[in-house]
Coordinates of C-alpha atoms in Angstrom, one line a residue:
Chain A
M282 CA 36.7 137.1 52.3
A283 CA 34.3 137.1 55.1
E284 CA 34.4 140.1 57.4
T285 CA 33.8 139.7 61.2
V286 CA 32.2 142.1 63.7
V287 CA 30.9 142.0 67.2
L288 CA 27.8 143.5 68.6
G289 CA 28.3 146.0 71.3
I290 CA 25.3 146.7 73.7
D291 CA 25.6 149.8 76.1
I292 CA 22.6 149.8 78.6
G293 CA 22.2 153.3 80.1
G294 CA 19.5 154.6 82.5
S295 CA 17.9 156.6 79.9
L296 CA 19.2 155.3 76.4
T297 CA 20.5 152.0 75.2
K298 CA 23.0 152.0 72.4
I299 CA 23.7 149.0 70.1
G300 CA 26.2 148.8 67.3
L301 CA 28.2 146.3 65.0
V302 CA 32.0 147.0 65.3
T303 CA 35.1 145.8 63.6
K304 CA 38.2 144.8 65.1
E305 CA 39.6 148.1 64.3
G306 CA 36.9 149.9 66.0
S307 CA 34.8 151.0 62.9
I308 CA 31.1 151.1 63.6
L309 CA 29.6 149.5 60.6
D310 CA 25.9 150.1 61.8
K311 CA 24.3 151.2 65.0
T312 CA 21.0 152.3 66.7
V313 CA 19.9 154.0 70.0
F314 CA 16.6 153.4 71.8
K315 CA 14.9 154.4 75.1
T316 CA 15.8 152.0 77.9
E317 CA 12.4 152.8 79.6
S318 CA 14.1 152.1 82.9
Q319 CA 10.7 152.0 84.9
K320 CA 9.4 149.0 83.0
P321 CA 10.6 145.4 83.9
F322 CA 13.4 143.5 82.1
P323 CA 11.2 141.4 79.8
F324 CA 10.0 144.6 78.3
F325 CA 13.4 145.8 77.6
F326 CA 14.6 142.6 76.3
E327 CA 11.8 142.3 73.6
K328 CA 12.7 145.7 72.3
L329 CA 16.5 145.0 72.3
K330 CA 15.9 141.8 70.5
S331 CA 14.0 143.4 67.6
E332 CA 16.6 146.1 67.4
V333 CA 19.4 143.7 67.4
E334 CA 17.6 141.6 64.6
K335 CA 17.0 144.6 62.5
L336 CA 20.7 145.6 62.8
I337 CA 21.8 142.1 61.9
S338 CA 19.5 141.6 59.1
N339 CA 20.7 144.8 57.4
L340 CA 24.5 143.4 57.3
P341 CA 25.9 142.3 54.0
P342 CA 25.9 138.4 53.8
N343 CA 29.7 138.2 54.0
V344 CA 29.8 139.8 57.5
Q345 CA 29.7 137.5 60.5
V346 CA 28.8 138.5 64.1
L347 CA 31.3 136.8 66.4
S348 CA 30.2 137.7 69.9
I349 CA 28.2 140.1 72.0
G350 CA 29.5 142.5 74.6
V351 CA 27.1 144.2 77.0
G352 CA 28.1 147.2 79.3
A353 CA 25.5 147.9 82.0
P354 CA 25.3 149.6 85.5
N355 CA 25.8 147.3 88.4
A356 CA 26.7 144.4 86.2
N357 CA 28.7 141.4 87.7
P358 CA 31.0 139.8 85.0
Y359 CA 31.3 136.5 87.1
T360 CA 27.6 135.9 87.3
G361 CA 26.5 137.6 84.1
M362 CA 23.8 139.3 86.1
V363 CA 22.8 142.9 86.7
E364 CA 22.5 143.4 90.5
N365 CA 20.2 145.9 92.2
P366 CA 20.7 148.7 89.6
P367 CA 19.6 151.9 91.2
N368 CA 18.4 153.4 87.9
L369 CA 16.6 150.4 86.3
K370 CA 13.4 148.8 87.8
W371 CA 14.7 145.3 87.0
G372 CA 14.6 143.9 90.4
E373 CA 17.4 142.3 92.5
R374 CA 19.3 140.1 90.0
T375 CA 18.7 139.9 86.3
P376 CA 20.6 137.2 84.2
V377 CA 21.3 139.5 81.3
A378 CA 24.0 137.5 79.7
T379 CA 22.2 134.2 79.8
V380 CA 19.0 135.7 78.2
I381 CA 20.9 137.4 75.4
E382 CA 23.0 134.3 74.8
K383 CA 20.0 132.2 74.4
A384 CA 18.2 134.5 72.1
F385 CA 21.1 135.0 69.8
K386 CA 23.3 131.9 70.1
L387 CA 26.4 133.9 70.5
P388 CA 28.9 134.2 73.3
V389 CA 27.9 137.0 75.6
S390 CA 30.2 138.9 77.9
L391 CA 28.8 141.3 80.4
A392 CA 30.8 144.0 82.4
N393 CA 30.0 147.1 84.4
D394 CA 29.6 149.9 81.9
A395 CA 32.6 152.0 83.3
N396 CA 34.8 149.0 83.1
A397 CA 33.9 148.1 79.6
A398 CA 34.8 151.8 78.8
A399 CA 38.3 151.2 80.0
L400 CA 38.6 148.3 77.5
G401 CA 37.2 150.5 74.8
E402 CA 39.8 152.9 75.4
M403 CA 42.5 150.1 75.4
L404 CA 41.6 148.6 72.2
F405 CA 40.4 151.7 70.1
G406 CA 41.1 154.9 72.1
A407 CA 43.5 157.0 74.2
A408 CA 44.8 154.0 76.0
K409 CA 46.0 152.1 72.9
G410 CA 49.2 150.1 73.8
M411 CA 49.0 151.0 77.5
K412 CA 49.3 148.4 80.0
N413 CA 48.4 150.3 83.3
F414 CA 45.8 153.0 83.3
V415 CA 42.6 154.1 84.8
T416 CA 39.5 155.5 83.2
L417 CA 37.2 157.9 84.9
T418 CA 33.7 158.4 83.5
L419 CA 32.5 161.7 84.8
G420 CA 28.7 161.7 84.2
T421 CA 25.6 161.7 86.3
G422 CA 27.9 159.7 88.7
L423 CA 31.6 158.8 88.6
G424 CA 32.4 155.4 87.0
S425 CA 35.8 153.9 86.6
G426 CA 37.8 151.1 85.2
I427 CA 41.3 150.1 86.3
V428 CA 43.7 148.3 84.0
V429 CA 46.6 146.7 85.5
H430 CA 49.4 144.8 83.5
G431 CA 47.1 144.8 80.4
K432 CA 44.0 143.3 82.3
L433 CA 40.9 144.8 83.6
V434 CA 40.8 144.5 87.3
I435 CA 37.5 142.7 88.1
G436 CA 38.1 142.0 91.8
E437 CA 37.0 139.2 94.1
H438 CA 33.4 140.0 93.8
G439 CA 33.3 141.4 90.4
A440 CA 33.0 144.8 91.8
A441 CA 36.5 146.4 91.5
G442 CA 36.9 150.1 90.2
E443 CA 34.1 151.9 92.2
L444 CA 36.1 155.0 92.4
G445 CA 32.9 157.1 92.6
H446 CA 32.7 155.9 96.3
V447 CA 36.2 156.7 97.7
N448 CA 35.9 159.2 100.4
V449 CA 36.6 162.8 100.0
N450 CA 35.4 163.9 103.5
P451 CA 33.8 161.8 106.2
N452 CA 31.5 164.7 107.0
G453 CA 30.9 165.5 103.4
R454 CA 27.9 165.5 101.0
S455 CA 25.3 162.8 101.3
C456 CA 25.6 160.2 98.5
N457 CA 22.9 158.1 96.8
C458 CA 24.7 155.1 98.0
G459 CA 24.0 155.9 101.6
L460 CA 27.5 157.0 102.4
Q461 CA 28.8 160.4 103.0
G462 CA 31.5 162.5 101.2
C463 CA 31.8 160.1 98.3
L464 CA 33.9 161.3 95.4
E465 CA 31.0 161.3 92.9
T466 CA 29.1 163.7 95.0
Y467 CA 31.9 166.2 94.0
A468 CA 33.4 165.0 90.7
S469 CA 30.6 164.3 88.4
V470 CA 27.9 166.4 86.5
T471 CA 25.6 166.0 89.6
G472 CA 28.6 167.0 91.9
I473 CA 29.6 170.1 90.1
R474 CA 26.0 171.3 90.2
R475 CA 26.0 170.8 94.0
T476 CA 29.3 172.8 94.0
V477 CA 27.9 175.6 91.8
F478 CA 25.0 175.9 94.3
E479 CA 27.3 176.1 97.3
L480 CA 29.3 178.7 95.5
L481 CA 26.3 180.7 94.6
A482 CA 25.5 180.7 98.4
N483 CA 29.1 181.6 99.5
M484 CA 30.3 184.0 96.8
R485 CA 28.9 187.5 95.9
E486 CA 29.9 187.6 92.3
D487 CA 27.4 188.1 89.5
S488 CA 26.9 184.9 87.5
I489 CA 24.6 183.7 84.7
L490 CA 24.2 180.7 86.9
R491 CA 22.1 182.7 89.3
S492 CA 19.2 182.5 86.9
F493 CA 19.1 178.7 87.0
S494 CA 17.0 176.6 89.4
F495 CA 18.8 173.5 90.7
E496 CA 16.6 171.2 88.6
E497 CA 17.3 173.4 85.4
L498 CA 21.1 173.6 85.9
S499 CA 22.8 171.2 83.5
G500 CA 26.4 170.3 83.1
T501 CA 26.4 171.9 79.7
A502 CA 25.1 175.2 81.2
I503 CA 28.1 175.2 83.6
S504 CA 30.6 174.3 81.1
A505 CA 29.2 177.1 78.6
A506 CA 29.4 179.5 81.5
A507 CA 33.0 178.5 82.4
L508 CA 34.1 178.9 78.7
E509 CA 32.6 182.4 78.7
G510 CA 34.7 183.3 82.0
D511 CA 31.8 183.1 84.4
P512 CA 33.5 183.4 87.8
I513 CA 31.2 181.0 89.7
A514 CA 31.5 178.4 87.0
L515 CA 35.3 178.7 86.7
K516 CA 35.5 178.4 90.5
A517 CA 33.3 175.3 90.4
F518 CA 35.5 173.6 87.8
E519 CA 38.6 174.6 89.9
E520 CA 37.3 173.1 93.1
T521 CA 36.1 169.9 91.3
G522 CA 39.5 169.5 89.8
I523 CA 41.2 170.0 93.0
I524 CA 39.1 167.3 94.8
L525 CA 39.3 164.8 91.9
G526 CA 43.1 165.4 91.4
S527 CA 43.9 164.8 95.0
K528 CA 41.9 161.5 95.0
M529 CA 43.7 160.5 91.8
A530 CA 47.0 160.8 93.6
D531 CA 45.6 158.2 96.0
T532 CA 44.7 156.0 93.1
V533 CA 48.2 156.3 91.7
A534 CA 49.6 155.1 95.1
H535 CA 47.6 151.9 94.6
V536 CA 48.1 150.9 91.0
D537 CA 51.0 153.1 89.6
P538 CA 49.3 153.8 86.3
E539 CA 50.8 155.5 83.1
A540 CA 47.7 157.6 82.8
F541 CA 44.2 158.5 83.6
I542 CA 41.7 158.8 80.8
L543 CA 38.7 161.1 81.4
S544 CA 35.3 160.9 79.6
G545 CA 31.7 161.9 80.4
G546 CA 29.8 165.2 80.4
L547 CA 32.0 166.8 82.8
S548 CA 35.1 166.2 80.8
K549 CA 33.8 168.2 77.8
A550 CA 35.0 171.4 79.6
G551 CA 38.6 170.2 78.7
D552 CA 41.5 172.2 80.1
I553 CA 39.1 174.2 82.4
L554 CA 38.8 170.9 84.3
L555 CA 42.1 169.2 83.4
N556 CA 44.4 171.9 84.5
P557 CA 43.2 172.0 88.1
I558 CA 43.2 168.2 88.2
K559 CA 46.8 168.0 87.0
T560 CA 48.1 170.7 89.4
S561 CA 46.3 169.1 92.4
M562 CA 47.2 165.6 91.6
E563 CA 50.9 166.5 91.0
R564 CA 51.1 168.3 94.2
K565 CA 49.7 165.3 96.2
L566 CA 51.8 162.5 94.3
F567 CA 54.3 160.5 96.3
K568 CA 57.8 161.3 94.8
A569 CA 58.1 157.9 93.1
Y570 CA 55.2 159.0 90.8
K571 CA 55.8 162.8 90.3
G572 CA 55.9 163.9 86.6
K573 CA 55.2 160.3 85.5
V574 CA 51.4 160.1 85.3
A575 CA 49.4 161.7 82.4
V576 CA 45.8 162.9 82.5
V577 CA 44.2 163.0 79.1
L578 CA 40.7 162.8 77.4
A579 CA 39.0 159.7 76.1
T580 CA 38.9 159.3 72.4
A581 CA 36.9 156.2 71.6
T582 CA 34.3 155.8 74.3
G583 CA 34.0 159.6 74.4
A584 CA 32.7 159.4 70.9
D585 CA 30.5 156.5 71.2
A586 CA 29.7 154.4 74.3
I587 CA 29.3 151.2 72.3
L588 CA 33.0 150.9 71.7
G589 CA 33.4 149.8 75.4
P590 CA 31.1 146.7 75.2
A591 CA 32.4 146.1 71.6
A592 CA 36.0 145.9 73.0
L593 CA 34.7 143.5 75.7
A594 CA 33.3 141.4 72.9
W595 CA 36.3 141.4 70.9
L596 CA 38.5 140.3 73.9
E597 CA 36.1 137.5 74.7
A598 CA 36.1 136.4 71.1
E599 CA 40.0 136.3 71.1
N600 CA 40.0 134.7 74.5
I601 CA 37.8 131.7 73.3
G602 CA 39.6 131.6 70.0
L603 CA 37.1 132.8 67.6
T604 CA 39.6 135.3 65.9
Chain B
M260 CA 66.2 112.5 95.6
A261 CA 67.7 115.9 95.4
E262 CA 65.9 118.4 97.4
T263 CA 65.5 122.0 96.3
V264 CA 65.4 125.3 98.1
V265 CA 65.6 129.0 97.3
L266 CA 67.5 131.7 99.2
G267 CA 65.4 134.5 100.6
I268 CA 67.3 137.9 101.5
D269 CA 65.3 140.6 103.4
I270 CA 67.2 143.8 103.5
G271 CA 66.0 146.0 106.2
G272 CA 67.2 149.4 107.4
S273 CA 68.8 147.9 110.7
L274 CA 68.9 144.0 110.0
T275 CA 69.4 141.9 107.0
K276 CA 67.8 138.4 107.2
I277 CA 68.8 135.6 105.0
G278 CA 67.5 132.0 104.8
L279 CA 67.1 128.9 102.7
V280 CA 63.5 127.9 102.3
T281 CA 61.7 124.9 100.8
K282 CA 58.6 125.1 98.6
E283 CA 56.5 124.4 101.5
G284 CA 57.9 127.4 103.3
S285 CA 60.0 125.5 105.7
I286 CA 63.2 127.4 106.6
L287 CA 66.1 124.8 106.6
D288 CA 68.7 127.3 107.9
K289 CA 68.9 131.2 108.4
T290 CA 71.0 133.9 109.8
V291 CA 70.7 137.6 110.5
F292 CA 73.3 140.3 110.4
K293 CA 73.4 144.1 110.7
T294 CA 72.9 146.1 107.5
E295 CA 75.1 149.0 108.7
S296 CA 73.0 151.3 106.6
Q297 CA 75.4 154.2 106.9
K298 CA 78.1 152.3 105.1
P299 CA 78.1 152.1 101.1
F300 CA 76.7 149.2 99.1
P301 CA 80.0 147.3 98.4
F302 CA 80.5 147.0 102.2
F303 CA 77.1 145.5 102.6
F304 CA 77.7 143.3 99.7
E305 CA 80.8 141.8 101.1
K306 CA 79.3 140.9 104.2
L307 CA 76.1 139.4 102.5
K308 CA 78.3 137.4 100.2
S309 CA 80.2 135.8 103.1
E310 CA 77.1 135.1 105.1
V311 CA 75.4 133.5 102.0
E312 CA 78.4 131.3 101.4
K313 CA 78.4 130.2 104.9
L314 CA 74.7 129.2 104.8
I315 CA 75.2 127.5 101.5
S316 CA 78.2 125.5 102.4
N317 CA 76.3 124.1 105.5
L318 CA 73.8 122.5 103.2
P319 CA 73.7 118.8 102.9
P320 CA 75.1 117.8 99.5
N321 CA 71.7 116.6 98.1
V322 CA 70.1 120.0 98.5
Q323 CA 70.3 122.5 95.5
V324 CA 69.7 126.1 95.6
L325 CA 67.4 127.2 92.6
S326 CA 67.1 130.9 92.8
I327 CA 67.4 134.1 94.9
G328 CA 64.8 136.4 95.9
V329 CA 65.6 139.9 97.4
G330 CA 63.2 142.1 99.4
A331 CA 64.4 145.7 99.9
P332 CA 62.9 149.1 100.6
N333 CA 62.7 151.2 97.4
A334 CA 63.4 148.2 95.1
N335 CA 62.3 148.4 91.4
P336 CA 61.4 144.8 90.0
Y337 CA 61.7 146.1 86.5
T338 CA 65.2 147.4 86.8
G339 CA 66.6 145.2 89.7
M340 CA 67.8 148.4 91.3
V341 CA 67.3 149.9 94.7
E342 CA 66.5 153.5 94.1
N343 CA 67.0 156.4 96.6
P344 CA 66.5 154.3 99.7
P345 CA 65.8 156.9 102.5
N346 CA 67.2 154.5 105.3
L347 CA 70.2 153.2 103.3
K348 CA 73.4 155.4 102.3
W349 CA 73.6 153.4 99.0
G350 CA 73.2 156.3 96.8
E351 CA 70.8 157.0 94.0
R352 CA 70.6 153.7 92.0
T353 CA 72.1 150.4 93.2
P354 CA 72.1 147.4 90.8
V355 CA 71.4 144.9 93.6
A356 CA 69.9 142.2 91.4
T357 CA 72.8 142.1 88.9
V358 CA 75.5 142.1 91.6
I359 CA 73.9 139.3 93.5
E360 CA 73.3 137.4 90.3
K361 CA 76.9 137.7 89.1
A362 CA 78.4 136.7 92.6
F363 CA 76.2 133.5 92.9
K364 CA 75.5 132.5 89.3
L365 CA 71.8 132.0 90.1
P366 CA 68.6 133.8 88.9
V367 CA 67.8 136.8 91.1
S368 CA 64.4 138.5 91.7
L369 CA 64.1 142.0 93.4
A370 CA 61.0 143.4 94.9
N371 CA 59.9 146.1 97.3
D372 CA 59.9 144.5 100.7
A373 CA 56.3 145.1 101.4
N374 CA 55.4 143.7 98.0
A375 CA 57.5 140.5 98.7
A376 CA 55.6 140.2 101.9
A377 CA 52.4 139.9 100.0
L378 CA 53.7 136.9 98.0
G379 CA 55.1 135.4 101.2
E380 CA 51.5 135.5 102.6
M381 CA 50.3 134.0 99.3
L382 CA 52.5 131.1 99.1
F383 CA 53.0 130.2 102.8
G384 CA 50.6 132.3 105.0
A385 CA 47.3 133.8 105.7
A386 CA 46.7 134.6 102.0
K387 CA 47.2 130.9 100.8
G388 CA 44.6 130.1 98.0
M389 CA 43.5 133.8 97.8
K390 CA 43.5 135.6 94.4
N391 CA 42.6 139.1 95.5
F392 CA 44.0 140.5 98.8
V393 CA 46.2 143.4 100.2
T394 CA 48.9 143.1 102.8
L395 CA 49.7 146.0 105.1
T396 CA 53.0 146.0 107.0
L397 CA 52.5 148.3 110.0
G398 CA 56.1 148.9 111.1
T399 CA 58.2 152.1 111.3
G400 CA 56.4 153.1 108.2
L401 CA 53.3 151.5 106.4
G402 CA 54.3 149.2 103.6
S403 CA 51.6 147.4 101.3
G404 CA 51.3 144.8 98.6
I405 CA 48.3 144.5 96.3
V406 CA 47.5 141.1 94.7
V407 CA 45.0 141.2 91.9
H408 CA 43.7 137.9 90.1
G409 CA 46.5 136.0 91.8
K410 CA 49.4 138.3 90.6
L411 CA 51.2 141.0 92.4
V412 CA 50.5 144.6 91.1
I413 CA 53.7 146.2 90.2
G414 CA 52.4 149.1 88.1
E415 CA 53.9 151.1 85.2
H416 CA 57.0 152.3 86.9
G417 CA 57.5 149.5 89.4
A418 CA 56.2 151.4 92.3
A419 CA 52.5 150.2 92.8
G420 CA 51.2 149.5 96.4
E421 CA 52.4 152.7 98.4
L422 CA 49.4 152.8 100.6
G423 CA 51.6 154.5 103.1
H424 CA 51.2 157.6 101.2
V425 CA 47.5 157.9 100.4
N426 CA 46.1 161.0 102.1
V427 CA 44.2 161.1 105.3
N428 CA 44.0 164.8 105.7
P429 CA 45.3 167.4 103.4
N430 CA 46.3 169.5 106.4
G431 CA 47.4 166.7 108.5
R432 CA 50.7 165.5 109.9
S433 CA 54.0 166.1 107.9
C434 CA 55.5 163.0 106.5
N435 CA 59.0 162.0 105.7
C436 CA 58.2 161.9 102.1
G437 CA 57.5 165.7 101.9
L438 CA 53.8 165.4 101.8
Q439 CA 51.2 166.2 104.5
G440 CA 48.7 163.8 106.0
C441 CA 50.0 160.5 104.6
L442 CA 48.4 157.4 106.1
E443 CA 51.7 156.2 107.4
T444 CA 51.9 159.4 109.8
Y445 CA 48.9 157.9 111.5
A446 CA 48.9 154.1 111.0
S447 CA 52.2 152.8 111.8
V448 CA 54.4 152.4 114.9
T449 CA 55.7 155.9 114.3
G450 CA 52.1 157.1 113.7
I451 CA 50.6 155.8 117.0
R452 CA 53.5 157.4 118.8
R453 CA 52.5 160.8 117.4
T454 CA 48.9 159.9 118.2
V455 CA 49.7 159.1 121.8
F456 CA 51.6 162.5 122.2
E457 CA 48.5 164.2 120.8
L458 CA 46.3 162.4 123.2
L459 CA 48.6 163.2 126.1
A460 CA 48.2 166.8 125.2
N461 CA 44.4 166.7 124.7
M462 CA 43.2 164.3 127.4
R463 CA 43.5 164.6 131.2
E464 CA 43.4 160.8 132.1
D465 CA 46.2 159.3 134.0
S466 CA 48.4 157.1 131.9
I467 CA 51.7 155.1 132.2
L468 CA 52.5 156.7 128.8
R469 CA 52.9 160.0 130.6
S470 CA 56.3 158.8 131.9
F471 CA 57.9 158.2 128.5
S472 CA 59.7 160.9 126.3
F473 CA 59.0 160.8 122.7
E474 CA 62.2 159.1 122.0
E475 CA 61.8 156.5 124.6
L476 CA 58.2 155.6 123.6
S477 CA 58.1 152.3 121.6
G478 CA 55.3 150.6 119.9
T479 CA 55.8 147.7 122.4
A480 CA 55.3 150.2 125.2
I481 CA 52.1 151.5 123.7
S482 CA 50.8 147.9 123.0
A483 CA 51.7 146.7 126.6
A484 CA 49.8 149.7 128.1
A485 CA 46.8 149.1 125.9
L486 CA 46.7 145.4 127.1
E487 CA 46.7 146.7 130.6
G488 CA 43.7 149.0 130.0
D489 CA 45.5 152.2 129.8
P490 CA 43.0 154.8 128.7
I491 CA 45.3 156.9 126.4
A492 CA 46.8 153.7 124.8
L493 CA 43.5 152.3 124.1
K494 CA 42.3 155.6 122.7
A495 CA 45.4 155.6 120.4
F496 CA 44.6 152.3 119.1
E497 CA 41.0 153.2 118.5
E498 CA 41.9 156.4 116.6
T499 CA 44.4 154.6 114.7
G500 CA 42.1 151.7 113.6
I501 CA 39.3 154.3 112.7
I502 CA 41.6 156.1 110.4
L503 CA 43.1 153.0 108.8
G504 CA 39.8 151.3 108.4
S505 CA 38.3 154.2 106.5
K506 CA 41.2 154.3 104.1
M507 CA 41.1 150.5 103.6
A508 CA 37.4 151.0 102.5
D509 CA 39.0 153.3 99.6
T510 CA 41.4 150.6 98.8
V511 CA 38.3 148.1 98.6
A512 CA 36.7 150.5 96.1
H513 CA 39.7 150.2 93.8
V514 CA 40.6 146.4 93.8
D515 CA 37.7 144.6 95.6
P516 CA 39.7 142.2 97.7
E517 CA 38.9 139.2 99.5
A518 CA 40.9 140.2 102.6
F519 CA 43.5 142.4 104.2
I520 CA 46.4 140.7 105.8
L521 CA 48.1 142.8 108.6
S522 CA 51.6 142.4 109.9
G523 CA 54.4 144.5 111.5
G524 CA 54.9 145.8 115.1
L525 CA 51.6 147.6 115.4
S526 CA 49.5 144.6 114.3
K527 CA 50.9 142.7 117.5
A528 CA 48.2 144.4 119.3
G529 CA 45.7 141.8 117.8
D530 CA 42.0 142.8 118.3
I531 CA 42.7 146.0 120.1
L532 CA 43.8 147.2 116.6
L533 CA 41.7 144.9 114.5
N534 CA 38.3 145.8 116.0
P535 CA 38.2 149.6 115.4
I536 CA 39.7 148.9 111.9
K537 CA 36.8 146.4 111.1
T538 CA 34.1 148.6 112.5
S539 CA 35.5 151.8 110.7
M540 CA 36.0 150.0 107.3
E541 CA 32.7 148.3 107.5
R542 CA 30.9 151.6 108.0
K543 CA 32.8 153.2 105.1
L544 CA 32.4 150.4 102.6
F545 CA 30.3 151.0 99.4
K546 CA 27.3 148.5 99.6
A547 CA 28.6 146.1 97.1
Y548 CA 31.5 145.2 99.3
K549 CA 29.7 145.3 102.7
G550 CA 30.3 142.2 104.9
K551 CA 32.5 140.8 102.2
V552 CA 36.1 141.8 103.1
A553 CA 38.0 140.0 106.0
V554 CA 40.7 141.7 107.9
V555 CA 43.2 139.1 109.4
L556 CA 46.7 138.9 110.8
A557 CA 49.6 137.7 108.6
T558 CA 51.0 134.2 109.6
A559 CA 54.0 133.6 107.5
T560 CA 55.9 137.1 107.3
G561 CA 54.7 138.0 110.6
A562 CA 56.9 135.1 111.8
D563 CA 59.8 135.6 109.5
A564 CA 60.5 138.1 107.0
I565 CA 62.5 136.1 104.8
L566 CA 59.4 134.1 103.6
G567 CA 58.5 137.1 101.6
P568 CA 61.6 137.1 99.3
A569 CA 61.7 133.5 99.5
A570 CA 58.2 133.3 97.9
L571 CA 59.3 135.8 95.2
A572 CA 62.3 133.3 94.5
W573 CA 59.9 130.3 94.3
L574 CA 57.6 132.2 91.9
E575 CA 60.6 133.1 89.7
A576 CA 62.0 129.6 89.7
E577 CA 58.5 128.4 88.5
N578 CA 58.2 131.1 85.9
I579 CA 61.5 130.3 84.2
G580 CA 60.8 126.5 84.4
L581 CA 63.3 125.4 87.2
T582 CA 60.7 123.6 89.1

């Protein structure tokens, strides 16, 4: 019997990941290449094309590719365009879906990378069987995806789920986006680095983190220090968790989810981050929600980002009757 | 030809409104009676039953009632129960939907009153034709209803859309719900009264509002003062609008709506409230949303609250194939 797979493409600021994924979420084959975000889109596309062709030509003859899912920053699912991506020098509007569709003669779905991650968790990961949940990707920025009654919330303009830009403090940290006090300036890898530097200034405790410059300091270094009991690192995770947990309580008051699913570099700290989040969220929850909302780590997209776009491709294949 | 209507029941803390409503949103007949919230549910139900029977018996013989929609505070649409209503002495869980269904042998849908209002605006009012919008009912408290992709967001536990309890300030005003700094302690009729008293303390300007006690001061009095240019009243509306607008920007980052629809006592001030809301929201919006989200007044449920539950009843009638 012929086996079917979809192609997942995750376009990141530094790396692009592509892979062939079964309906059960098994990755048959995959590859990674540099996005080279400073070069224009046609350059990227030529590289993508040749990598995809290589991957597909290696498939056994009885395996058929049904559709393609693409996760990218600033992607608009309604237009199939990537619009003004701050980390890609592609220009204002790039018709990514159309270009890929023409090249491979397969249905293409495009979604914001963090939204695709939500679908990945729903089909293959920690949100399997859930109808109402929110994923938070705590990487360089804070991405999010909201699922309501089993469907991804896309919104009127294709831009729903930008929880990185809810406001923590109107007079707070300046954000890439031009606003002040956005959640991602606190609750992300970049955010916790800023918090560490604030704490290094305010506290007197010894810390391994005193030996890092701002440029050198990575999320991994902060996590490692926290795991060894470094007081500044622990305090940084605690403050991050308190802020994130309190804003998650606001999100609950919007969509009343069953769970939050956390992924991304910052989430690798596990309970060091989860514990203050849970305590803070629970304290701020409206009574109707108290004790009812779980906070867990991602399983699928935490392991491989292509499972997000692959889930998108599977849902689209189902939607148009290919499965 | 036989005409069809639905019965809308809006149960409020002080008044209960019932009415027979056509598919176009015309009210054929209606009545209002006191909820007498201090008495137990069976007492209320007997009164409701007799008022509904009166209304139905007055209908011309060619008019048929298809279904019943009920809007109530703390209503859970999944269970059909009203749960722990703070302003009704009905006890922990009252099976309102079941009791009404048994009495009238008609399908009954129950929803939170503010959620029903969103449906009312969608079918009969300012949100006609909209797929993504948020209603805010600025009365004694702040109720809300969120519509995503044409459907009301109910959530995992039937409690979505409690925007009155998102947090403005962790050290802010104490709220009925036990939390501190909830949005409804600022952006509601009760909230603006508190703001007026804060301003009377902080400012030195003459104001008609200096002649009111806290108990005497009504939303109408504050609106009237603002319309006459009273500096304290105007400042109170401005501060209220700034706070509400900034939290509405957070809501946009969740669900990316086309518009906010405002109703309730506080909204009667019109542009005096809408202008600071719009300015503040626009300033805080993430760039993907700037200039794209309207803020308008409700038209249907602003005129008559029964249009909310009536819309719920029409949607249910459609859903089960009665139309």
